[in-house]
Short mmCIF file of C-alpha atoms in Angstrom, two decimals:
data_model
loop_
_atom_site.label_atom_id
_atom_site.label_comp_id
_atom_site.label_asym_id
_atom_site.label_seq_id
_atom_site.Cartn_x
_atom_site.Cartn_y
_atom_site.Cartn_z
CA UNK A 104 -14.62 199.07 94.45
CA UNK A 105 -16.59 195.85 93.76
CA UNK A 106 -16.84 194.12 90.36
CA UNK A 107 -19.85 195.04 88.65
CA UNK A 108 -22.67 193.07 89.48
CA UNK A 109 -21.00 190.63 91.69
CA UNK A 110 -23.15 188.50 93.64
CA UNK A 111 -20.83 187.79 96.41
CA UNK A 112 -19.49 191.32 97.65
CA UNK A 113 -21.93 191.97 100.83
CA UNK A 114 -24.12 194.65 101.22
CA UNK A 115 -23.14 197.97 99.40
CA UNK A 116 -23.80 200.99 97.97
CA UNK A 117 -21.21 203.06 95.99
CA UNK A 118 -21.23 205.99 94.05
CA UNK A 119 -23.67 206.95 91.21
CA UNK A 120 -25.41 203.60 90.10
CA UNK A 121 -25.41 205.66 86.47
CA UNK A 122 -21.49 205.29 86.91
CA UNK A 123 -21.39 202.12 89.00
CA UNK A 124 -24.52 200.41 89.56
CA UNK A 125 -23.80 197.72 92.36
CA UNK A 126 -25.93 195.10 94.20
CA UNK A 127 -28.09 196.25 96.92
CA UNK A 128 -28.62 192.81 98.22
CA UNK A 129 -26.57 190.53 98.94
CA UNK A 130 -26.66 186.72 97.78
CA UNK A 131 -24.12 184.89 99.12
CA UNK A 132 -22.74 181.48 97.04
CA UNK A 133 -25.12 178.71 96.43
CA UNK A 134 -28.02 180.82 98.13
CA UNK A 135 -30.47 179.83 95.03
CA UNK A 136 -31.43 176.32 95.38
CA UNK A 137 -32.77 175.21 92.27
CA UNK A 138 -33.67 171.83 90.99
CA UNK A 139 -31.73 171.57 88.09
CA UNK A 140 -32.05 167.55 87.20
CA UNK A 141 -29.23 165.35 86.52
CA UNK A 142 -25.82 167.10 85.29
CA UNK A 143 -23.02 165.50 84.42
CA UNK A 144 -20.13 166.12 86.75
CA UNK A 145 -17.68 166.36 83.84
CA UNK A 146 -19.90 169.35 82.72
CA UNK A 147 -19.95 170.98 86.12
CA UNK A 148 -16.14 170.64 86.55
CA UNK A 149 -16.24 172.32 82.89
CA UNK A 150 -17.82 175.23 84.27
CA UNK A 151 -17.32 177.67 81.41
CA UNK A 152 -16.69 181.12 82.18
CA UNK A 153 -19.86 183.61 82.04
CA UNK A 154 -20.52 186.53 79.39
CA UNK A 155 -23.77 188.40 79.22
CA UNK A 156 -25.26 190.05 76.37
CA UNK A 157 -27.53 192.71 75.14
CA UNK A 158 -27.97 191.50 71.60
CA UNK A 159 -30.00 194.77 70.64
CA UNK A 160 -32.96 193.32 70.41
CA UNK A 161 -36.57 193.84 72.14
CA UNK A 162 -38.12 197.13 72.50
CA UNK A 163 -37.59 198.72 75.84
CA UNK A 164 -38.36 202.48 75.16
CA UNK A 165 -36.09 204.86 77.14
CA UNK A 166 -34.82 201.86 79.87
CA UNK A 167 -32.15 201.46 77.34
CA UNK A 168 -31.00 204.54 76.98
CA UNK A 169 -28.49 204.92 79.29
CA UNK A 170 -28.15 201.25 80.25
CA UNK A 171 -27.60 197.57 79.19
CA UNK A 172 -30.73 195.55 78.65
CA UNK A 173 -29.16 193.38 81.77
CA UNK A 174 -28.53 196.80 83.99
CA UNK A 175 -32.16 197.53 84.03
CA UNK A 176 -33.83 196.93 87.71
CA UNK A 177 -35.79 194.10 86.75
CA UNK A 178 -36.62 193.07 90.55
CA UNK A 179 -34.67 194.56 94.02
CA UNK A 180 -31.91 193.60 91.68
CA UNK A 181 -30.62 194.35 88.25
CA UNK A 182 -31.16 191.09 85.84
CA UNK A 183 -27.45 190.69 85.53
CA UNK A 184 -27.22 190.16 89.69
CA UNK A 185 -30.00 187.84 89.21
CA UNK A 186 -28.15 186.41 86.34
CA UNK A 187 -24.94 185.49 88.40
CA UNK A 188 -26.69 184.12 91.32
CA UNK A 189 -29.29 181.95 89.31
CA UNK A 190 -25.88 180.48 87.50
CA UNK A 191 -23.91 180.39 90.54
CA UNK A 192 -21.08 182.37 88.96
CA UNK A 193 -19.80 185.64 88.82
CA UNK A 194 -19.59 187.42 85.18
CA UNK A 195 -16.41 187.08 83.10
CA UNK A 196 -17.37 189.98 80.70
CA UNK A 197 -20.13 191.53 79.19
CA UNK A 198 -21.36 192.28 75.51
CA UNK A 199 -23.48 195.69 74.44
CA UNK A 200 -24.20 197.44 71.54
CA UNK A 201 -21.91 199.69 70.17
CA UNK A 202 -23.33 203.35 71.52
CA UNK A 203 -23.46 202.02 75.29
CA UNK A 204 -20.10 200.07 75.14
CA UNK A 205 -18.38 203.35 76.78
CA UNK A 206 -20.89 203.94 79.52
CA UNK A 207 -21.14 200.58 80.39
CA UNK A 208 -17.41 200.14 80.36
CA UNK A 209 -16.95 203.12 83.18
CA UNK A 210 -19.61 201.06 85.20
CA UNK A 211 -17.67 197.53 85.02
CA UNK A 212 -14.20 196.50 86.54
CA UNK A 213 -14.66 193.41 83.70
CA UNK A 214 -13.86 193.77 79.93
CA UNK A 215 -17.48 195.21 78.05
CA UNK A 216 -16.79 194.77 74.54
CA UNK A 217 -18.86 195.18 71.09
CA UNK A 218 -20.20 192.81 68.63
CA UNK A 219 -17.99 193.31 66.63
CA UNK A 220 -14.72 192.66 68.85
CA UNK A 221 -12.74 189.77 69.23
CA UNK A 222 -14.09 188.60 72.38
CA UNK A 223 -11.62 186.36 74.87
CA UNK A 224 -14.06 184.29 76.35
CA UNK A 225 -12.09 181.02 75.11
CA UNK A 226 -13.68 178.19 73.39
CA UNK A 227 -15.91 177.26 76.28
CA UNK A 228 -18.00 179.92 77.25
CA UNK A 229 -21.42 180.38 78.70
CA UNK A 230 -22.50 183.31 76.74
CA UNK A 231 -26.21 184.17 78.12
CA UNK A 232 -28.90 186.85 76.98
CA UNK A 233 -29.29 189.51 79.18
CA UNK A 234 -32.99 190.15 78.24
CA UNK A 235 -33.52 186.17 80.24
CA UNK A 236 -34.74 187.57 83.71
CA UNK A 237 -32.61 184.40 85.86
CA UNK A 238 -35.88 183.14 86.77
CA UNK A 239 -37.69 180.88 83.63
CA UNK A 240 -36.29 177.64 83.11
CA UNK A 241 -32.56 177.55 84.73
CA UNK A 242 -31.88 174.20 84.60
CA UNK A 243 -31.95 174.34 80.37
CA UNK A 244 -28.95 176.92 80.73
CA UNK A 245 -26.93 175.44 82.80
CA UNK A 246 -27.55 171.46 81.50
CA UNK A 247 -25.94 173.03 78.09
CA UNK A 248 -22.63 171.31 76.97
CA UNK A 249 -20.26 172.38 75.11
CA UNK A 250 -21.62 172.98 71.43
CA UNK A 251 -24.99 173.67 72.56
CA UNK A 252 -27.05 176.51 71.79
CA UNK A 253 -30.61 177.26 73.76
CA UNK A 254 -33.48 179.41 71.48
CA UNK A 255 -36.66 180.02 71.87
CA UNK A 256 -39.71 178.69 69.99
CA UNK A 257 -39.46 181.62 67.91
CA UNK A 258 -35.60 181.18 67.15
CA UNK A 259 -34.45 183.95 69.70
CA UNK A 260 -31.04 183.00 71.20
CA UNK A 261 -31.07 182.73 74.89
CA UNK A 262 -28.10 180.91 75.82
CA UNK A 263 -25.06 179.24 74.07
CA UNK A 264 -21.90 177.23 75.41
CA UNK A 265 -19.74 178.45 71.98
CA UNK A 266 -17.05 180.62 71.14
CA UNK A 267 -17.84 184.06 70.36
CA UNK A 268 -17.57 183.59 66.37
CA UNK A 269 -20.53 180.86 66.82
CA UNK A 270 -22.99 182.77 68.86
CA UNK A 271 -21.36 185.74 66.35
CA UNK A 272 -23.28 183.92 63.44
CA UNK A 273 -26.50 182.78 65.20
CA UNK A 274 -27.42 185.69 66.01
CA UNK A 275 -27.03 187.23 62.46
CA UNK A 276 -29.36 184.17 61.78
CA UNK A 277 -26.82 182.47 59.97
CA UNK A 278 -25.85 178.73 61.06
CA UNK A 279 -22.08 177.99 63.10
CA UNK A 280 -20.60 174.14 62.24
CA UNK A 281 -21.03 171.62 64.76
CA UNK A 282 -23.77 173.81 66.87
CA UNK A 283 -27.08 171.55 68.48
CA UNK A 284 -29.45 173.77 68.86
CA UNK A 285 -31.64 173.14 71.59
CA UNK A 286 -35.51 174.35 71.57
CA UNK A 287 -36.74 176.17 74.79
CA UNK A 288 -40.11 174.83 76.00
CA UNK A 289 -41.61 178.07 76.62
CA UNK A 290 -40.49 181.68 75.94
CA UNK A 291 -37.92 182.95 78.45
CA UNK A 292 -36.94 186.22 77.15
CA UNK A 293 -38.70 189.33 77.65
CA UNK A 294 -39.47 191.82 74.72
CA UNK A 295 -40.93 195.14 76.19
CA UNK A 296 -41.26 197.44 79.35
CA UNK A 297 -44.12 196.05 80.65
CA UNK A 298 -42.43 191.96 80.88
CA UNK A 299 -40.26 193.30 83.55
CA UNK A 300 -43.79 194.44 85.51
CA UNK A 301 -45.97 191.10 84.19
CA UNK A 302 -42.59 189.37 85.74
CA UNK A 303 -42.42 191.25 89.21
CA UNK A 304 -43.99 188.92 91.15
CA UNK A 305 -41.74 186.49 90.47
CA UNK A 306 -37.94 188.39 90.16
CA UNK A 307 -38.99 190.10 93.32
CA UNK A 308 -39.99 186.61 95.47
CA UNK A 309 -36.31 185.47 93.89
CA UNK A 310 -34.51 188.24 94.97
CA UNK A 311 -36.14 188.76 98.48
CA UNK A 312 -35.23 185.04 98.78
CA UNK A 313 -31.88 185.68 98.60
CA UNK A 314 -31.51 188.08 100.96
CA UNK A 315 -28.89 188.00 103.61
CA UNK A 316 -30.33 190.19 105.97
CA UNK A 317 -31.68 188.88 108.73
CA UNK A 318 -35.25 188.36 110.29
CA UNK A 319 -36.07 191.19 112.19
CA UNK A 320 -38.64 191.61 115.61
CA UNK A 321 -40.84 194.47 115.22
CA UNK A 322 -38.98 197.83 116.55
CA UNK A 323 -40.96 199.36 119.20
CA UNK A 324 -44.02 200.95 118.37
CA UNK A 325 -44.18 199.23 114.63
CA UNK A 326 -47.13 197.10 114.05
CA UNK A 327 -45.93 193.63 111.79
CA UNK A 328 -48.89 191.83 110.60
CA UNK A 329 -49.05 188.22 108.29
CA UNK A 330 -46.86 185.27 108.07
CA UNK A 331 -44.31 186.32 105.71
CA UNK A 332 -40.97 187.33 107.25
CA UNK A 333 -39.62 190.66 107.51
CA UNK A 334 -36.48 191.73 106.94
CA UNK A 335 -34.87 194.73 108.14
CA UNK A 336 -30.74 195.53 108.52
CA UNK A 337 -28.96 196.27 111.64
CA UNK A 338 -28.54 199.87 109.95
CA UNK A 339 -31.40 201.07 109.28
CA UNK A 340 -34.19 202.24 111.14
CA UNK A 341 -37.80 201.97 111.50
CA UNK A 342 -40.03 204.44 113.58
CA UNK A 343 -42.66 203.94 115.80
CA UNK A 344 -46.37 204.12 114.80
CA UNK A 345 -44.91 202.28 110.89
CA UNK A 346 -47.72 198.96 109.83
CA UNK A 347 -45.93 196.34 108.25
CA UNK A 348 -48.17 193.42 106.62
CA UNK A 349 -46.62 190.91 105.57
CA UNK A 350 -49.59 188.65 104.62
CA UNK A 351 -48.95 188.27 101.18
CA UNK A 352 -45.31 188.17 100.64
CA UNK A 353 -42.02 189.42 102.56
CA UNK A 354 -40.46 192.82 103.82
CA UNK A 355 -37.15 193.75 103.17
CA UNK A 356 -36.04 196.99 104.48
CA UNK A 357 -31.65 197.34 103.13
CA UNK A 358 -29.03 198.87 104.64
CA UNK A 359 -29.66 202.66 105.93
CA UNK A 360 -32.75 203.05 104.64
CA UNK A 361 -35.35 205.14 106.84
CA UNK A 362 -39.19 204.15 107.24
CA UNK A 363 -40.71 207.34 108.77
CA UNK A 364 -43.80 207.08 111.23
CA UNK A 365 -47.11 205.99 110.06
CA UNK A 366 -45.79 204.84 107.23
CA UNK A 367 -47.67 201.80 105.80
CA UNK A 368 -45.86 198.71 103.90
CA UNK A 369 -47.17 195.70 102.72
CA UNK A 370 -44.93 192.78 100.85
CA UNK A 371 -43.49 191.59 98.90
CA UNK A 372 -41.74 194.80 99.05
CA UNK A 373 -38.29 196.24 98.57
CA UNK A 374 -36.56 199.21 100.52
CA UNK A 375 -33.06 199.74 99.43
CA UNK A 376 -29.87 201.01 100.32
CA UNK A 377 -30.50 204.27 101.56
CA UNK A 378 -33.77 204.93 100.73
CA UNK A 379 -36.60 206.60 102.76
CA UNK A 380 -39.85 206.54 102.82
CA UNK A 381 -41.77 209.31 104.39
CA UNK A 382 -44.47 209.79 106.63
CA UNK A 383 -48.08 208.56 105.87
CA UNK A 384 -47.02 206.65 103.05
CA UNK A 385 -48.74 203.41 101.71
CA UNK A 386 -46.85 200.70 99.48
CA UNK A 387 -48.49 197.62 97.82
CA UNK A 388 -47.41 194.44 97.36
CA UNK A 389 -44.72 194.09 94.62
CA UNK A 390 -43.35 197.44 95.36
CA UNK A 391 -39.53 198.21 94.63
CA UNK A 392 -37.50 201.07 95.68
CA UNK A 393 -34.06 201.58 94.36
CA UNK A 394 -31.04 202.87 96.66
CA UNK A 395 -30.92 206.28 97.92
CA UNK A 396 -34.49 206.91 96.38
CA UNK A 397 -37.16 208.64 98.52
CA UNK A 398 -40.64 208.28 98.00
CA UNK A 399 -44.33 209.20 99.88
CA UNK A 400 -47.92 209.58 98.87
CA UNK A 401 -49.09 205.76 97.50
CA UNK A 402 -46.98 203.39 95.34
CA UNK A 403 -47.96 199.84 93.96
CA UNK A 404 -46.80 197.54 91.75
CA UNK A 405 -43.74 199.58 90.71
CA UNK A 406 -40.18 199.61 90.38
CA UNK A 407 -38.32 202.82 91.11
CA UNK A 408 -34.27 202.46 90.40
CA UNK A 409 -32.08 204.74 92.10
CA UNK A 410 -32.10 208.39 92.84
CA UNK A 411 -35.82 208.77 92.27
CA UNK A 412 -37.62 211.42 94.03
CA UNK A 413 -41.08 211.21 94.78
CA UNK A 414 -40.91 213.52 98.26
CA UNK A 415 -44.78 214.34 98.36
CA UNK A 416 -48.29 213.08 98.20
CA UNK A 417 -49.28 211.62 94.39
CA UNK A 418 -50.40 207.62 93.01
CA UNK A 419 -47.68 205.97 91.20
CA UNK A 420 -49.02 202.38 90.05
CA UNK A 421 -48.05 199.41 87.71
CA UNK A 422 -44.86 201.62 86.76
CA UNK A 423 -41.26 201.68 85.75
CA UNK A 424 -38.83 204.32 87.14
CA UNK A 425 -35.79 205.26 85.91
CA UNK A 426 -32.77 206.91 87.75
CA UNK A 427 -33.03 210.76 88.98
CA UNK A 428 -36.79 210.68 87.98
CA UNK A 429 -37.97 213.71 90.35
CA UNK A 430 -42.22 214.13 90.87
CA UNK A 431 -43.76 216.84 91.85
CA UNK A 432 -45.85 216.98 94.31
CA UNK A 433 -49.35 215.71 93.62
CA UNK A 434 -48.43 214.18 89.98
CA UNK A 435 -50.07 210.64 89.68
CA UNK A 436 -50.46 208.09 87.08
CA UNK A 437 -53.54 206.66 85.67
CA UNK A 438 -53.06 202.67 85.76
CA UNK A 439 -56.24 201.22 84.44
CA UNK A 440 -58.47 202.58 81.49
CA UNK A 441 -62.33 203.42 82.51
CA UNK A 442 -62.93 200.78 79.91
CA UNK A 443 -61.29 197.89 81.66
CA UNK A 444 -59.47 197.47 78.54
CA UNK A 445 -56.10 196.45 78.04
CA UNK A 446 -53.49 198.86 77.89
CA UNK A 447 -51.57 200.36 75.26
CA UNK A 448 -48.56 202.04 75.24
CA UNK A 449 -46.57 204.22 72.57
CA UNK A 450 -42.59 203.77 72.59
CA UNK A 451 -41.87 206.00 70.61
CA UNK A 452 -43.30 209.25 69.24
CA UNK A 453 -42.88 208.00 65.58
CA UNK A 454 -44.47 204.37 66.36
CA UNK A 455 -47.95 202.67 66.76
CA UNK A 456 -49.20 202.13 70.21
CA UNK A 457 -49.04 198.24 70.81
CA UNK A 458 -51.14 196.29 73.08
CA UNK A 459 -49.36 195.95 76.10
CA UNK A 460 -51.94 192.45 77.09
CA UNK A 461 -52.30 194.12 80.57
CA UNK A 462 -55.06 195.14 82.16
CA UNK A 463 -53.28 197.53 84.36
CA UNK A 464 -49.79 199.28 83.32
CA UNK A 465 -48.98 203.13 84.41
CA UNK A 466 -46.31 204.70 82.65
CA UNK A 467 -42.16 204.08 82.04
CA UNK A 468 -40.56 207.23 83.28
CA UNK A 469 -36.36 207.37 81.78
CA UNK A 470 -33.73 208.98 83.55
CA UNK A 471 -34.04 212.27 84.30
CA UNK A 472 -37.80 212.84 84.14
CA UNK A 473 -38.75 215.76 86.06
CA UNK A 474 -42.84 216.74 86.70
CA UNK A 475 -44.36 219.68 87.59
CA UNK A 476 -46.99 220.00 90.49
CA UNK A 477 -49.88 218.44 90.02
CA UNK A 478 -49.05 216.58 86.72
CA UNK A 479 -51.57 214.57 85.47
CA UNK A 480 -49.95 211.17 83.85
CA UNK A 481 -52.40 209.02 81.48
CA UNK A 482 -52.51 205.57 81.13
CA UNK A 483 -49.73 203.66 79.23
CA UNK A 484 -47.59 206.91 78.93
CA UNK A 485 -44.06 206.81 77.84
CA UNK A 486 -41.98 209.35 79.34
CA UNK A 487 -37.90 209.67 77.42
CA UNK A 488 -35.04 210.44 78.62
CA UNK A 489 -34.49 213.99 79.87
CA UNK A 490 -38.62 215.05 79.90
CA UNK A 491 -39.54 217.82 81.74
CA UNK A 492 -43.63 217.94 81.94
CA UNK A 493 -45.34 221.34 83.07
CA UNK A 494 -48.39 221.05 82.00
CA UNK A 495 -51.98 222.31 83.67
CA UNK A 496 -53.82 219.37 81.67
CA UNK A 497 -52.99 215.48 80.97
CA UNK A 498 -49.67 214.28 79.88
CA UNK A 499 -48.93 213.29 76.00
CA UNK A 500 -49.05 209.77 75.08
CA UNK A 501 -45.57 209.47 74.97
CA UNK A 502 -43.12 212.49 75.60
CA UNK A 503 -40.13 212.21 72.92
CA UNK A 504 -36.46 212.50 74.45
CA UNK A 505 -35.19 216.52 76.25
CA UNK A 506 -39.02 217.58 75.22
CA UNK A 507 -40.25 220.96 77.60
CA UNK A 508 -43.57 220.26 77.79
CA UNK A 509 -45.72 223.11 78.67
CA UNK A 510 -49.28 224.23 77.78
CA UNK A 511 -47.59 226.86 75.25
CA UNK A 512 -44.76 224.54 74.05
CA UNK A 513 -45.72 220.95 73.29
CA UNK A 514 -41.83 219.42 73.16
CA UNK A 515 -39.79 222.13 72.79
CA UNK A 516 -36.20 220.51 72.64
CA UNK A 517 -34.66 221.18 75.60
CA UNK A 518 -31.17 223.26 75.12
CA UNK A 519 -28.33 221.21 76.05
CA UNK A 520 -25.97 222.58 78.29
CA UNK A 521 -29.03 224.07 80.29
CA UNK A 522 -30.31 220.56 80.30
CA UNK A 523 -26.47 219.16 81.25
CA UNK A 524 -26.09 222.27 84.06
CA UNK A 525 -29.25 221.40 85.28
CA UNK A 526 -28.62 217.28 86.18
CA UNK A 527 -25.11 218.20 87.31
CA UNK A 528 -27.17 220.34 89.93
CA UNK A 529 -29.69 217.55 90.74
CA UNK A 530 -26.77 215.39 91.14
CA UNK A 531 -24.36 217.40 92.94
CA UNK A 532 -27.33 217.70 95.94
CA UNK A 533 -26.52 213.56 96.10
CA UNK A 534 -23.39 214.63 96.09
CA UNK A 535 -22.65 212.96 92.26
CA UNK A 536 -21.73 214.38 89.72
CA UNK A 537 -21.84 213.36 85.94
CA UNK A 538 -19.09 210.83 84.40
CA UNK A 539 -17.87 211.43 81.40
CA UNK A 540 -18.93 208.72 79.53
CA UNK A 541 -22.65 209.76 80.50
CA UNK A 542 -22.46 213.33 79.48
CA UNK A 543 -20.91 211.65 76.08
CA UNK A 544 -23.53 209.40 76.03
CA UNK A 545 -26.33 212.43 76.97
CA UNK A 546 -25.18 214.55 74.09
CA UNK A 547 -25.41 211.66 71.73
CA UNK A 548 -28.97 210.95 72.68
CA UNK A 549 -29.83 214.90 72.06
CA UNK A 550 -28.72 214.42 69.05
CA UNK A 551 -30.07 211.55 67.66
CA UNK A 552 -33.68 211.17 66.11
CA UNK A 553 -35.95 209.26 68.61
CA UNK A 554 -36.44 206.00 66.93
CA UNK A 555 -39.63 204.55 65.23
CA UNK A 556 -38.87 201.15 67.03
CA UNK A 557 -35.85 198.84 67.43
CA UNK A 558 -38.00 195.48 66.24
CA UNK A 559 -39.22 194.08 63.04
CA UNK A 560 -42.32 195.19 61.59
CA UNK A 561 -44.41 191.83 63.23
CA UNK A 562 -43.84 193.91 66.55
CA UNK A 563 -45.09 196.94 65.97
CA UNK A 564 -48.13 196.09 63.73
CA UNK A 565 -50.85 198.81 64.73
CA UNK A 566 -54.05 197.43 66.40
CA UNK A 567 -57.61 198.17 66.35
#
């Protein structure tokens, strides 16, 4: 089995990306040519082993729930892939929060330690936040020497080449002898949900960049329209009567995935590892769909991760998907208010709704959504961990974690073990089947009190 997020392995696709989330595209060595300016060659010959961290900070809703800030699909990659290639190195360990530290562990072939262990990354480490997307700014990461340490305008640590005890301190806010601190120019680390969608455009032209597979001809009986190049593996397979336009951006179609007739795709877009799309349906530009997911009816502007079902006809737009989300048929989300207004969006059900700054956002949908026929999502909605929606009218604002929604029960907690039997079914038809350290981590979560917010009150000030 392949490290963890290695950049160099090939194209894959392994087991339950809940137990071992892998690449599904491959970027070979050296593939992303940046201009990085003038760099000492004593500092490259340094070249100081990689950690990531998630330093537990930013808002993210349910994407964190079962994941790593850097695990989260932030393009056709995770942001730790994107990470390794941007740096041009492959990860030496990795640093969570306490709670995920066992679930990320049974993911990773590479130490995943705490904040609070002793950390052997030696006394010249690149130690890099996980919630930087590998695309703002490279060049002031890796022009860091040795005593350096990269923040934001605000103070936010994004990168550091310290010890452990250093970076330790700064991010307590305290101050570490004998650290420069270096100001970012600009803001490089995202804060909520809808950064990873305001930042598709341009994780997504990185990451189809840096695809290995080759340029494909047409198959027989597919229409390819635009400039942009397409894409498509030796393995997977493309039926007559699909439209591919590729006017505005690339086409990537992964290993074994299946584009059924009449389908119709238009780039940038993603197809991964497995995936199929069915007959008749239409994908926008900046369209991402995670391994082994399946999807129809119309999709834009989204990122599905893996295992998602979305078999039958429905609008999904401007919209984060977590794994073994399953749709019903028909359900759609509303991605733009009749007011034109910006969007807001409710993490959590004990929080203020916050003012997302987009014109058009859908709804974040964690792992193991299910919807009913016909469901009816509203703009901005937050869907946890575990939801199962059944309702005849429009969804809730934001649906706290295991809620059974239904027109007589508004959230009724869903039992455990029935919730437990029923993913181990869901999974079992992929032929998964639940690792320990998730149904540990599942029983925590049902368990715990949804939380009001994970950032300081200047976050989640309510708005008029």
């Amino acid at each position: 089995m392949p490290r963890m997020g290695s950049p160099h392995v090939g194209h894959f696709f392994d087991a339950n990306p809940l137990e071992h989330p892998q690449n599904t595209i491959n970027v070979p060595r050296g593939v992303v040519d940046l201009d990085v300016g003038p760099i000492a060659m004593e500092q490259r010959m340094a070249n100081p082993t990689l950690w990531v961290l998630d330093d537990h900070a930013g808002d993210f809703g349910p994407l964190t729930d079962l994941r790593a800030v850097f695990e989260i699909r932030s393009g056709a990659r995770t942001t730790l892939e994107r990470i390794e290639a941007t740096l041009r190195r492959p990860t030496a360990g990795l640093i969570v929060p306490g709670a995920l530290q066992p679930l990320v562990q049974s993911r990773a072939s590479i130490p995943v330690c705490k904040f609070d262990d002793a950390i052997p990354s030696g006394d010249d480490a690149l130690i890099v936040n996980g919630r930087w997307l590998g695309v703002t700014s490279p060049a002031s990461i890796l022009e860091l020497n040795a005593g350096q340490a990269l923040v934001q305008p605000d103070g936010q640590l994004v990168a550091a080449r310290l010890p452990w005890p250093a970076v330790q301190s700064l991010l307590a806010g305290g101050t570490a002898p004998g650290v420069s601190r270096v100001m970012a120019d600009q803001p490089m680390l995202v804060e909520r949900p809808w950064d990873f969608l305001s930042n598709l455009p341009h994780t997504l032209a990185a990451d189809l960049a840096a695809t290995e597979i080759p340029i494909a001809p047409a198959p027989p009986g597919v229409h390819a329209i635009g400039s942009h190049s397409i894409h498509i593996a030796s393995s997977a397979r493309v039926y007559p009567s699909v439209v591919m336009v590729a006017s505005e951006g690339p086409i990537v179609i992964d290993t074994d995935a299946v584009v059924h007739s009449f389908a119709c795709i238009e780039g940038p877009c993603y197809i991964g590892p497995g995936a199929t799309v069915l007959p008749h349906s239409l994908l926008h530009p900046h369209t991402v769909i995670g391994p082994r997911s399946k999807v129809a009816g119309e999709v834009a502007h989204s990122i599905f991760d893996a295992f998602c079902n979305k078999a039958h006809f429905g609008f999904v737009g401007h919209s984060l998907l977590g794994q073994w989300v399953n749709l019903g048929a028909g359900t759609t989300t509303s991605n733009l208010k009749n007011t034109y207004g910006q969007v807001r969006a409710q993490l959590h059900p004990q929080s203020e709704a916050q003012d997302t700054g987009l014109l058009m956002f859908g709804s974040i949908f964690g792992d193991y959504v299910r919807t009913a026929i016909h469901s009816r999502i509203v703009t901005g909605a937050v869907l946890h961990t575990g939801v199962m929606l059944a309702l005849s009218g429009f969804s809730p604002k934001c649906a706290g974690r295991f809620g059974f929604y239904t027109d007589d029960d508004q959230g009724q907690p869903y039992e455990p073990e029935k919730f437990l039997q029923t993913a181990a079914r869901m999974m079992a038809r992929r032929g998964k089947s639940i690792h320990p350290a998730l149904d540990q981590r599942l029983r925590e979560l049902m368990h715990q009190k949804a939380p009001a917010s994970a950032m300081p009150p200047k976050y989640v000030a309510a708005q008029s």
